[in-house]
Amino acid sequence: MWDKQQTARTDRIRAGGVHARGKHVALENVRALLGSVLRPGDRVCLEGDNQKQADVLAAALADLDPANIHDLHMVQSGVVLPEHLDIFESGIARRLDYSYSGPQSARIARMLFDGQIELGSVHTYLELFARYFIDLTPNVALIAAVSADADGNLYTGPNTEDTPTIVEATAFKGGLVIAQVKETVDKVPRVDIPGDQVHFVVEAGKPFYVEPLFTRDPAAITETQILTAMLAIKGLYAPYGVRRLNHGIGFNTAAIELLLPTFGEKLGLKGKVCTHWALNPHPTLIPAIEAGWVEQVHCFGSEVGMEDYIAARSDIFFTGADGSLRSNRAFCQTAGLYACDMFIGSTLQIDLEGHSSTVTASRIAGFGGAPNMGSDPRGRRHPSEPWLKAGAEADPDTSAHLRRGRKLVVQIGETFGEKNAPLFVERLEALTLAEKLDLDLAPVMVYGDDVTHIVTEEGIANLLLCRNRDEREQAIRGVAGYTDVGRGRDRKMGERLRERGIIRRPEDLGIDPLDADRRMLAAHSIKDLMLASGGLYRPPSRFRNW
Amino acid sequence: MWDKQQTARTDRIRAGGVHARGKHVALENVRALLGSVLRPGDRVCLEGDNQKQADVLAAALADLDPANIHDLHMVQSGVVLPEHLDIFESGIARRLDYSYSGPQSARIARMLFDGQIELGSVHTYLELFARYFIDLTPNVALIAAVSADADGNLYTGPNTEDTPTIVEATAFKGGLVIAQVKETVDKVPRVDIPGDQVHFVVEAGKPFYVEPLFTRDPAAITETQILTAMLAIKGLYAPYGVRRLNHGIGFNTAAIELLLPTFGEKLGLKGKVCTHWALNPHPTLIPAIEAGWVEQVHCFGSEVGMEDYIAARSDIFFTGADGSLRSNRAFCQTAGLYACDMFIGSTLQIDLEGHSSTVTASRIAGFGGAPNMGSDPRGRRHPSEPWLKAGAEADPDTSAHLRRGRKLVVQIGETFGEKNAPLFVERLEALTLAEKLDLDLAPVMVYGDDVTHIVTEEGIANLLLCRNRDEREQAIRGVAGYTDVGRGRDRKMGERLRERGIIRRPEDLGIDPLDADRRMLAAHSIKDLMLASGGLYRPPSRFRNW
């Protein structure tokens, strides 16, 4: 017997078929469908992306009788909806392997402490996708699309995200694929998932839930954040000549995006930095795109309100024959890993070795993509100027031909973050969490030995140039401001590090902190972004304050 | 103007349409088609995989008039066919970014020396794919499939390989996709590429060329290779408990595959090692599969002759609704990077620091996937037993919660390889090549700091346990046999390293080299493999010697 999986799938299709017409299942039958095709202990991917959610399927799953369907092993990148955790409370699910749990980070922590979830691992997206093909292949995938035709061909619209990856791993390994769609149409605008990989289509009658995660209101950007952005542009982007990069989702990097056409333009950097991106369609990138800074952007997912703008800028974005964005998280994470020279993002805590984490004692947000993009890809073999320069700084002694380059991995933030919490700490709360939960590893976002620079309002610490642990610690303390870590600095050593360019203050870069003015931003509000787009960007109502 | 690319594509489609009926182009019109849609300086991906080749399109491209079509920038993973280089001689192409050039390695070296090719970079597969989405996006993709329907939906058969990745990058960024197929059919057996991503289909009337790259005849395995395989199984697979792994394509790893059901069985390792693979369908894995060792295999590409066996073993392999293998190089490389705990493979040269290379002064074979899989993925966040154990050996001092694991990266080979060339050298020929070609980096396959173990017939060197450069060098010399490098060893230090388990001789592992007997192999010939498969494996005629 070497086709047990295919036989099992045939049985599932037969059982589910009772509730379907062809592949199509009416909304009122979705619970019955899931009840008939799932088996206790199944490995299930309930999509669960960073943005879009198979919300109707999630609700139906949570509504099943745990006496019949129980002990599921959930393998999904996003734990976002309440139902994603409800199923663990009811016993429908038991084990969890995931990547990101932003909105559920407090509840997932409580449930882990209470032993209500058996934790597999917290992964990066790409790492979880990798395991879909090796040892976490789903038996059943519950996915989300915009529309389907009679054959089950699916159109995902701009939020393609994880769907092709989930479906490939499931459908080609004897697994069952069930899609929720808003509607059935005669012909889908484009085929994102071929129908022969889809077994059932549930007509939800409404669009899937999608979260605008990447919209940062320029009005909320502080002058301290503007200062960190100026330091990054003049102290890192310019000297390294960073053309290919990824930005995190915080306000510091939004400030960088909005300073390119103003501060960056004055520095003569147009065409020399920030031309090629692995990035979601950030609204704050609109002014730079309109000013001709950007050649190309490949996206992990999409962003609510950016649809028409993207469609009208097909030279910049990847779009389909239908005009709308084609995103793909697996490829964009791969691009962020291997084809970008810089990752720059924010974090909640940085320790004396440069390890950083977004975990606190009561919140486990998961990793998302940061550890993947915020790590040095040692399998990279193509050189680029920024990569070679960073490598030479880190390792001046090895001969050039045998010296590898280094990816620029930059942490940017204010020394005191939200609620005045210090960014720099002696000990990460992630360690406390690891002890409490008896984890093999503390959930470290970016490890210190991968971090090349830390930018705060106090300056830039270049960790590539540090030659030992002490120098590294003092470089970090040297930009940690008035936090306890910052006040614990050795002033003399700090001065020596500054002489060697390891610590650079704003004045060392010819930047006057008083120049960090909100007027420098290329847009001051969401409305400005909309205007900059020629009215093409249509922000969601919650961001409309005019 | 923000849709120049789409406008250009519309122009290309119109120009090509003259030679087509709908999307379909007769073989006699293929040259005219290419001549009308290509533009000088285009970035072109001529597929060009590790195994399958768009050979008909390659011939047509080489047949164009360089007065009209010239200075193309070729971005393709495989440089395999003579036409792939002919186009550089004629001036049709000028610049090259690639990954692998096995059969053309000597000619590509000559042409690089002569300045006939402007070299971009030599990449790993995944790295080149990553750049398709960032800064090496093709304007035109010339791809290969088995069949197409009237709408251009493509069936690739088991050799899906790079095709979905190439097409995604090209079709969604305003590029043109042209496929060669053997034939047009009413309905394709499965949809590997949706028709709305395909602009022209050339009916070649014959299958695309495909190379059986992964077939190793058990009859050619030497007893020395069997000894290295025994050492690897007992000295590495068993103590680390390696369940998820990738094997290289050499005879040493073929020997491991063939020893699992015999030597491995005696050691009681069934179910404890080698259960989940990122691997092409190696015929030498058949006995282990039949003996129940293998749970799952995800494949980069396929292997000629394995079609029926794979179709009959769908619980093991990823297969489509049509029954045939679904391979996918991008996902399998990702799986090899992030979801495998071991990469083990052979090389041509290893230096005193453990750097290895397959480049010689006159041959540039390219990297393929080895540097990707043979590197420590620092973005990995999920623990596993082998990974944690290797990490603890490398770094006993860091607290467990902040210590990363390590991927096992093993080089295996005989101290003297083909034509009695020493495996161990003082200086890699790759360095000479880098100097001659004025490259930024020497083409190093696996860097020494990523290698964890070296296995030869003399024993196993565990580089994880080495605490400094000297120990590392002596550990390498200690398994380098009678090569000059081996004879340069410091005997006393070697003894100390052996006491610490850094060098382990066969006798330290309870292995008598005299037991390394060909009778231990689970199959002794290609015919045995065919018999083990129940006649399902149908080796290509060149491997049939009975």
Short mmCIF file of N, CA and C in Angstrom, two decimals, chain A residues 253-332:
data_model
loop_
_atom_site.label_atom_id
_atom_site.label_comp_id
_atom_site.label_asym_id
_atom_site.label_seq_id
_atom_site.Cartn_x
_atom_site.Cartn_y
_atom_site.Cartn_z
N THR A 253 11.17 53.61 9.84
CA THR A 253 11.42 53.34 8.43
C THR A 253 10.41 54.06 7.54
N ALA A 254 9.20 54.27 8.05
CA ALA A 254 8.25 55.10 7.30
C ALA A 254 8.84 56.50 7.12
N ALA A 255 9.51 56.99 8.16
CA ALA A 255 10.15 58.31 8.06
C ALA A 255 11.23 58.31 6.98
N ILE A 256 11.99 57.24 6.92
CA ILE A 256 13.02 57.14 5.86
C ILE A 256 12.36 57.23 4.49
N GLU A 257 11.27 56.46 4.31
CA GLU A 257 10.58 56.48 3.01
C GLU A 257 10.15 57.91 2.64
N LEU A 258 9.68 58.65 3.65
CA LEU A 258 9.16 60.00 3.39
C LEU A 258 10.27 61.05 3.30
N LEU A 259 11.46 60.71 3.69
CA LEU A 259 12.58 61.65 3.59
C LEU A 259 13.37 61.49 2.29
N LEU A 260 13.15 60.38 1.58
CA LEU A 260 13.93 60.17 0.35
C LEU A 260 13.77 61.34 -0.63
N PRO A 261 12.54 61.76 -0.93
CA PRO A 261 12.40 62.82 -1.94
C PRO A 261 12.78 64.20 -1.43
N THR A 262 13.07 64.33 -0.15
CA THR A 262 13.42 65.66 0.39
C THR A 262 14.89 65.65 0.83
N PHE A 263 15.15 65.10 1.99
CA PHE A 263 16.51 65.00 2.53
C PHE A 263 17.42 64.19 1.59
N GLY A 264 16.91 63.05 1.11
CA GLY A 264 17.70 62.21 0.22
C GLY A 264 18.04 62.91 -1.09
N GLU A 265 17.07 63.65 -1.60
CA GLU A 265 17.26 64.40 -2.85
C GLU A 265 18.39 65.43 -2.68
N LYS A 266 18.36 66.13 -1.54
CA LYS A 266 19.41 67.13 -1.27
C LYS A 266 20.79 66.49 -1.21
N LEU A 267 20.83 65.26 -0.73
CA LEU A 267 22.12 64.56 -0.62
C LEU A 267 22.55 63.98 -1.97
N GLY A 268 21.72 64.15 -2.99
CA GLY A 268 22.07 63.64 -4.32
C GLY A 268 22.01 62.13 -4.43
N LEU A 269 21.12 61.52 -3.65
CA LEU A 269 21.12 60.05 -3.59
C LEU A 269 20.15 59.39 -4.57
N LYS A 270 19.36 60.19 -5.28
CA LYS A 270 18.36 59.60 -6.18
C LYS A 270 19.03 58.72 -7.23
N GLY A 271 18.54 57.50 -7.38
CA GLY A 271 19.13 56.56 -8.33
C GLY A 271 20.31 55.81 -7.75
N LYS A 272 20.82 56.29 -6.61
CA LYS A 272 21.97 55.62 -6.00
C LYS A 272 21.59 54.73 -4.83
N VAL A 273 20.46 54.99 -4.23
CA VAL A 273 19.99 54.14 -3.13
C VAL A 273 18.50 53.86 -3.32
N CYS A 274 18.04 52.78 -2.67
CA CYS A 274 16.60 52.50 -2.56
C CYS A 274 15.90 52.36 -3.91
N THR A 275 16.54 51.69 -4.85
CA THR A 275 15.90 51.54 -6.16
C THR A 275 15.09 50.25 -6.27
N HIS A 276 15.52 49.19 -5.60
CA HIS A 276 14.86 47.88 -5.74
C HIS A 276 14.46 47.37 -4.36
N TRP A 277 13.21 46.98 -4.24
CA TRP A 277 12.67 46.67 -2.91
C TRP A 277 12.00 45.31 -2.84
N ALA A 278 12.17 44.65 -1.69
CA ALA A 278 11.28 43.58 -1.25
C ALA A 278 10.44 44.22 -0.15
N LEU A 279 9.20 44.55 -0.45
CA LEU A 279 8.42 45.40 0.47
C LEU A 279 6.95 45.27 0.14
N ASN A 280 6.12 45.32 1.15
CA ASN A 280 4.70 45.48 0.85
C ASN A 280 4.46 46.87 0.28
N PRO A 281 3.33 47.07 -0.37
CA PRO A 281 3.07 48.40 -0.95
C PRO A 281 2.75 49.43 0.14
N HIS A 282 3.79 49.90 0.81
CA HIS A 282 3.63 50.90 1.86
C HIS A 282 3.11 52.20 1.27
N PRO A 283 2.01 52.73 1.80
CA PRO A 283 1.55 54.05 1.32
C PRO A 283 2.64 55.12 1.48
N THR A 284 3.46 55.01 2.51
CA THR A 284 4.49 56.04 2.70
C THR A 284 5.60 55.98 1.64
N LEU A 285 5.58 54.98 0.79
CA LEU A 285 6.57 54.96 -0.30
C LEU A 285 6.07 55.74 -1.53
N ILE A 286 4.79 56.13 -1.52
CA ILE A 286 4.22 56.81 -2.69
C ILE A 286 5.03 58.05 -3.12
N PRO A 287 5.37 58.97 -2.19
CA PRO A 287 6.11 60.15 -2.66
C PRO A 287 7.44 59.79 -3.32
N ALA A 288 8.15 58.81 -2.79
CA ALA A 288 9.42 58.41 -3.40
C ALA A 288 9.19 57.80 -4.78
N ILE A 289 8.14 57.00 -4.91
CA ILE A 289 7.83 56.43 -6.23
C ILE A 289 7.50 57.55 -7.21
N GLU A 290 6.65 58.47 -6.77
CA GLU A 290 6.23 59.55 -7.68
C GLU A 290 7.40 60.44 -8.08
N ALA A 291 8.39 60.55 -7.18
CA ALA A 291 9.56 61.38 -7.49
C ALA A 291 10.60 60.62 -8.30
N GLY A 292 10.28 59.39 -8.68
CA GLY A 292 11.18 58.65 -9.57
C GLY A 292 12.34 57.95 -8.89
N TRP A 293 12.22 57.74 -7.58
CA TRP A 293 13.30 57.06 -6.87
C TRP A 293 13.32 55.55 -7.07
N VAL A 294 12.13 54.99 -7.29
CA VAL A 294 11.97 53.54 -7.17
C VAL A 294 11.87 52.88 -8.54
N GLU A 295 12.70 51.86 -8.77
CA GLU A 295 12.59 51.13 -10.02
C GLU A 295 11.63 49.96 -9.93
N GLN A 296 11.64 49.28 -8.81
CA GLN A 296 10.89 48.02 -8.75
C GLN A 296 10.60 47.64 -7.31
N VAL A 297 9.39 47.10 -7.07
CA VAL A 297 9.00 46.62 -5.74
C VAL A 297 8.36 45.24 -5.89
N HIS A 298 8.89 44.25 -5.22
CA HIS A 298 8.19 42.97 -5.13
C HIS A 298 7.58 42.85 -3.74
N CYS A 299 6.34 42.34 -3.68
CA CYS A 299 5.55 42.41 -2.44
C CYS A 299 5.25 41.04 -1.83
N PHE A 300 5.30 40.97 -0.52
CA PHE A 300 4.89 39.79 0.25
C PHE A 300 3.38 39.61 0.18
N GLY A 301 2.70 40.72 0.43
CA GLY A 301 1.24 40.76 0.40
C GLY A 301 0.86 42.09 -0.23
N SER A 302 -0.34 42.59 0.06
CA SER A 302 -0.75 43.87 -0.49
C SER A 302 -1.01 44.84 0.65
N GLU A 303 -1.74 45.90 0.40
CA GLU A 303 -2.16 46.81 1.45
C GLU A 303 -3.49 47.43 1.05
N VAL A 304 -4.43 47.40 1.98
CA VAL A 304 -5.78 47.89 1.70
C VAL A 304 -5.71 49.35 1.25
N GLY A 305 -6.34 49.67 0.16
CA GLY A 305 -6.41 51.04 -0.34
C GLY A 305 -5.40 51.33 -1.44
N MET A 306 -4.40 50.46 -1.59
CA MET A 306 -3.35 50.69 -2.58
C MET A 306 -3.67 50.08 -3.94
N GLU A 307 -4.84 49.46 -4.07
CA GLU A 307 -5.15 48.66 -5.27
C GLU A 307 -5.04 49.47 -6.56
N ASP A 308 -5.72 50.62 -6.59
CA ASP A 308 -5.76 51.38 -7.84
C ASP A 308 -4.40 52.01 -8.15
N TYR A 309 -3.72 52.44 -7.10
CA TYR A 309 -2.40 53.03 -7.29
C TYR A 309 -1.44 52.00 -7.91
N ILE A 310 -1.46 50.80 -7.35
CA ILE A 310 -0.59 49.73 -7.87
C ILE A 310 -0.94 49.42 -9.33
N ALA A 311 -2.22 49.30 -9.59
CA ALA A 311 -2.64 48.97 -10.96
C ALA A 311 -2.16 50.03 -11.95
N ALA A 312 -2.09 51.27 -11.49
CA ALA A 312 -1.66 52.37 -12.37
C ALA A 312 -0.14 52.52 -12.40
N ARG A 313 0.58 51.71 -11.66
CA ARG A 313 2.05 51.80 -11.59
C ARG A 313 2.67 50.44 -11.87
N SER A 314 2.27 49.84 -12.98
CA SER A 314 2.73 48.47 -13.25
C SER A 314 4.21 48.41 -13.58
N ASP A 315 4.84 49.54 -13.93
CA ASP A 315 6.29 49.50 -14.13
C ASP A 315 7.03 49.28 -12.81
N ILE A 316 6.38 49.62 -11.72
CA ILE A 316 7.01 49.49 -10.40
C ILE A 316 6.67 48.15 -9.75
N PHE A 317 5.39 47.81 -9.76
CA PHE A 317 4.92 46.63 -9.02
C PHE A 317 4.74 45.42 -9.94
N PHE A 318 4.72 44.25 -9.34
CA PHE A 318 4.38 43.02 -10.05
C PHE A 318 2.85 42.94 -10.11
N THR A 319 2.31 42.93 -11.32
CA THR A 319 0.86 42.88 -11.48
C THR A 319 0.47 41.81 -12.49
N GLY A 320 -0.77 41.35 -12.38
CA GLY A 320 -1.26 40.32 -13.28
C GLY A 320 -1.94 40.89 -14.49
N ALA A 321 -2.37 39.99 -15.38
CA ALA A 321 -3.07 40.41 -16.59
C ALA A 321 -4.33 41.21 -16.24
N ASP A 322 -4.88 41.00 -15.06
CA ASP A 322 -6.07 41.72 -14.64
C ASP A 322 -5.74 43.12 -14.13
N GLY A 323 -4.45 43.44 -14.03
CA GLY A 323 -4.05 44.76 -13.56
C GLY A 323 -3.73 44.83 -12.09
N SER A 324 -4.17 43.87 -11.31
CA SER A 324 -3.97 43.98 -9.87
C SER A 324 -2.65 43.32 -9.45
N LEU A 325 -2.21 43.70 -8.25
CA LEU A 325 -0.94 43.22 -7.71
C LEU A 325 -0.89 41.69 -7.66
N ARG A 326 0.27 41.15 -7.96
CA ARG A 326 0.53 39.75 -7.64
C ARG A 326 1.58 39.74 -6.54
N SER A 327 1.15 39.40 -5.36
CA SER A 327 2.10 39.26 -4.25
C SER A 327 2.43 37.79 -4.09
N ASN A 328 3.51 37.51 -3.38
CA ASN A 328 3.88 36.11 -3.12
C ASN A 328 4.86 36.11 -1.96
N ARG A 329 4.36 35.70 -0.81
CA ARG A 329 5.21 35.82 0.38
C ARG A 329 6.47 34.94 0.30
N ALA A 330 6.34 33.73 -0.22
CA ALA A 330 7.51 32.84 -0.25
C ALA A 330 8.61 33.44 -1.11
N PHE A 331 8.25 33.92 -2.30
CA PHE A 331 9.29 34.49 -3.17
C PHE A 331 9.82 35.79 -2.62
N CYS A 332 8.97 36.59 -2.00
CA CYS A 332 9.44 37.87 -1.51
C CYS A 332 10.35 37.67 -0.29
#
